[in-house]
XYZ file of C-alpha atoms in Angstrom:
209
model
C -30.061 -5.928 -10.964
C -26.769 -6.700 -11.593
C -25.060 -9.970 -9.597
C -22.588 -8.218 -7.312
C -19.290 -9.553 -6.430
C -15.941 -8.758 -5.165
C -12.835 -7.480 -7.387
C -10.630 -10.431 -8.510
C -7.990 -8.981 -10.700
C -5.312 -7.203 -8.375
C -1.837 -7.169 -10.953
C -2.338 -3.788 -12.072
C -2.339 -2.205 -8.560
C 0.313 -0.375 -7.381
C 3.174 -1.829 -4.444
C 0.983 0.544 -2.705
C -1.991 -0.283 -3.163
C -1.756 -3.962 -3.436
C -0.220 -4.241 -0.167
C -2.920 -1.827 1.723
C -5.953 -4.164 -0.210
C -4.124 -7.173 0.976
C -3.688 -6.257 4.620
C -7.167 -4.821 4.474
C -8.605 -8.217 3.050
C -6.669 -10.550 5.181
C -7.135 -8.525 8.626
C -11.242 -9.048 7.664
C -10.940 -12.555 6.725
C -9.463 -13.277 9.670
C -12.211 -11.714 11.285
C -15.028 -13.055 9.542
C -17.303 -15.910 10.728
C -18.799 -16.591 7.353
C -16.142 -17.088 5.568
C -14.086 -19.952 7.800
C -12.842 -22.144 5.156
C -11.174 -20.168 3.037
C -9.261 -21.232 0.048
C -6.473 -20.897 -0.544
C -5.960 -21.175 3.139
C -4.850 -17.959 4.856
C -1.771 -18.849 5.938
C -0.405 -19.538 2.230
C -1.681 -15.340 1.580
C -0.144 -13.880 4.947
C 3.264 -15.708 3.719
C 2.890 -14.290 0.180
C 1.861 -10.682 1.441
C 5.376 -10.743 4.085
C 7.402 -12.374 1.188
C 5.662 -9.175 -0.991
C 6.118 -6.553 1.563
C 10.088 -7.894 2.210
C 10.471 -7.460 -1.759
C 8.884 -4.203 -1.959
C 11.336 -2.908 0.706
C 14.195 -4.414 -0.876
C 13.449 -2.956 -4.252
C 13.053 0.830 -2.988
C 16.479 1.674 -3.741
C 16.641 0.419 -6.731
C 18.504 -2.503 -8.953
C 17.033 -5.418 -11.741
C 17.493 -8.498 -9.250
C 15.187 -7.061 -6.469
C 12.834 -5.311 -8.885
C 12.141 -8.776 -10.602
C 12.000 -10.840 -7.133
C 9.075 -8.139 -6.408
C 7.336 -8.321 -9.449
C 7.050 -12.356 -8.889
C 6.189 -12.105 -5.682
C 3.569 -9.662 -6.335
C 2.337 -11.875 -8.887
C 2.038 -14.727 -6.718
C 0.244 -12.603 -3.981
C -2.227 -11.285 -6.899
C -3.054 -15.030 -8.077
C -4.001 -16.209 -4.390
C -5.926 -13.402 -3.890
C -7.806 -14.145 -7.268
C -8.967 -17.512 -6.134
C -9.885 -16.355 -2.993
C -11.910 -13.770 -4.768
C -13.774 -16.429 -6.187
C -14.106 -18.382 -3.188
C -15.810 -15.400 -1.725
C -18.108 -14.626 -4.211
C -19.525 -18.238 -4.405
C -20.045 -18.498 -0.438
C -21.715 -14.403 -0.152
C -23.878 -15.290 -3.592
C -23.976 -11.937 -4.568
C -25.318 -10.552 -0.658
C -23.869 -7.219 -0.452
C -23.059 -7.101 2.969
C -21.480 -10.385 3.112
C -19.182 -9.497 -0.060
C -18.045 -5.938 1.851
C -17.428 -8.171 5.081
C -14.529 -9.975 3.275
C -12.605 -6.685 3.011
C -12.520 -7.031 -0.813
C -13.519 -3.821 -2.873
C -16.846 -4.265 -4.205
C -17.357 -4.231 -8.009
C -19.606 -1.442 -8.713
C -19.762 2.335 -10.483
C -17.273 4.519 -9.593
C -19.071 7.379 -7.700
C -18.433 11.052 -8.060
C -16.405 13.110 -5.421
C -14.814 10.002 -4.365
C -11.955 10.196 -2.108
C -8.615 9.275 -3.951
C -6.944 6.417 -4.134
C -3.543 5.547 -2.142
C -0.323 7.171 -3.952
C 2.171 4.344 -5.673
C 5.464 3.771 -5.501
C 7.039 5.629 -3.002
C 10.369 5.755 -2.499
C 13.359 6.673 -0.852
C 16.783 7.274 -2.710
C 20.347 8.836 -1.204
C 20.184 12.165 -1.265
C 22.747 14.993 -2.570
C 25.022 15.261 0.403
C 25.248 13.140 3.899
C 22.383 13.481 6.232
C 20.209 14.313 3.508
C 17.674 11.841 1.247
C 15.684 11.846 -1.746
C 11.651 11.008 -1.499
C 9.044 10.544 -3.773
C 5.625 8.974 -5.341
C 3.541 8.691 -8.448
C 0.623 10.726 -8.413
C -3.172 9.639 -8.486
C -4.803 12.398 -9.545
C -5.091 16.006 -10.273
C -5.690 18.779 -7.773
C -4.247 16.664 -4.728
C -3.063 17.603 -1.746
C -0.528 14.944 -0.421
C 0.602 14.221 3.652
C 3.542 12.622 4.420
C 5.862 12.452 7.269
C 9.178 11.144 8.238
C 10.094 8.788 11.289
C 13.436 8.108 13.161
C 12.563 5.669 15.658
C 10.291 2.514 16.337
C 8.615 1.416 18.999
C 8.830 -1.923 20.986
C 6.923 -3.520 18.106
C 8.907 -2.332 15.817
C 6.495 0.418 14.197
C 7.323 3.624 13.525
C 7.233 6.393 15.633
C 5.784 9.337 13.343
C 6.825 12.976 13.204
C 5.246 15.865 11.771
C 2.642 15.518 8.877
C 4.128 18.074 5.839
C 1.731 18.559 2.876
C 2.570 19.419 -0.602
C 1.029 19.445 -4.471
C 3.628 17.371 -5.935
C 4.894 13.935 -6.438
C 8.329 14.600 -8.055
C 11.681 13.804 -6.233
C 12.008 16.597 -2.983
C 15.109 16.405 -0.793
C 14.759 16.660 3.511
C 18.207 16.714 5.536
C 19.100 16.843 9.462
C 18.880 12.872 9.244
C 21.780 11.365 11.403
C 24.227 9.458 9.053
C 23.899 5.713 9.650
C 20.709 5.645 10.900
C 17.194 4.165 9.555
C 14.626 6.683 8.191
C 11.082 5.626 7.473
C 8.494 7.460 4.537
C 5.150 7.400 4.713
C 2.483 9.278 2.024
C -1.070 9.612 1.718
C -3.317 11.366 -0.773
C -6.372 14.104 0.138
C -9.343 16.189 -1.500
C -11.901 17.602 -1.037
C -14.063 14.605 -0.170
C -11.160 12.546 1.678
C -8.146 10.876 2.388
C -6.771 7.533 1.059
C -5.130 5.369 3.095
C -0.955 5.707 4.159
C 0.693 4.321 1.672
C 2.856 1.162 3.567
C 6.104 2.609 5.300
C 9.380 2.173 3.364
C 12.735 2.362 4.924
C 16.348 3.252 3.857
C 19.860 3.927 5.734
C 21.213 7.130 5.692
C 24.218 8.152 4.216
């Protein structure tokens, strides 16, 4: 049989992804009392993964400077995670149980009738008159179904209060109005099949025009 170990290589995900597998991986490390020395220390990945998450907001509308800050700072959040890949995998020694209790995907087959994966790069872009914007997200699949939903408001810790859950069968650029002009709307989009749901992607924000 076949050592088994956790997924190292993280570059290729999408803003998405990465930052779902991130908060996924840290929230269990945190967690975990096997792994309690972890290297690099936690605190240097929770710092990348804010500095990554500020970046990906920043770049959703657009422009070279913020797209390049967010494609160092996602490398620098994919390196750390590497070598704490690698610590993992040398304190589990290839125990399957211990490797899924880090929160790390699993290297292994892909199965059939998985569920899909989380849709990348969402966005949210000024739409074609005032009150109105433009939303989007790349695709992961064929014959996908695809939730997302709108919010308005936050709550007293700041997270988003959702509204209704619309579903559609594509991932090109739609328009929504009634938004009040001036204010903050938040975007939120998940994939489904007929075996599942991926995870939300990670809310995105943008002013209204």
């Amino acid at each position: 049989m076949k050592y088994q170990r956790v997924k190292a290589g993280f570059i290729r995900y999408s803003d998405a992804e990465l930052l779902v597998a991130a908060g996924r991986i840290l929230q269990a490390m945190k967690n975990s009392s096997v792994f309690t020395d972890p290297q690099p220390p936690l605190a240097d990945i929770e710092a990348a993964f804010e500095d990554y998450r500020q970046k990906v907001y920043a770049a959703g509308g657009g422009g070279l400077i913020y797209n390049t800050a967010r494609r160092e700072s996602k490398r620098r959040l994919a390196g750390l995670l590497q070598k704490l890949a690698l610590y993992v995998n040398i304190i589990a020694d290839g125990n399957l149980s211990t490797l899924h209790g880090s929160g790390f995907p699993v290297m292994g087959r892909r199965k059939r009738g998985q569920s899909p994966g989380t849709p990348g790069q969402p966005f949210l872009r000024d739409g074609r008159k005032s009150g109105e914007v433009a939303f989007g997200f790349k695709p992961v699949g064929r014959d996908m179904f695809y939730d997302y939903c709108f919010a308005t408001e936050v709550d007293k810790h700041g997270n988003p209060r959702w509204g209704e859950i619309h579903v559609t069968t594509r991932s090109w650029t739609d328009y929504t109005d009634g938004f009040e002009p001036g204010s903050w709307v938040y975007f939120r989009v998940r994939a489904r099949n007929k075996h599942g749901e991926s995870h939300w992607t990670q809310p995105i924000r943008r002013r209204v025009l």
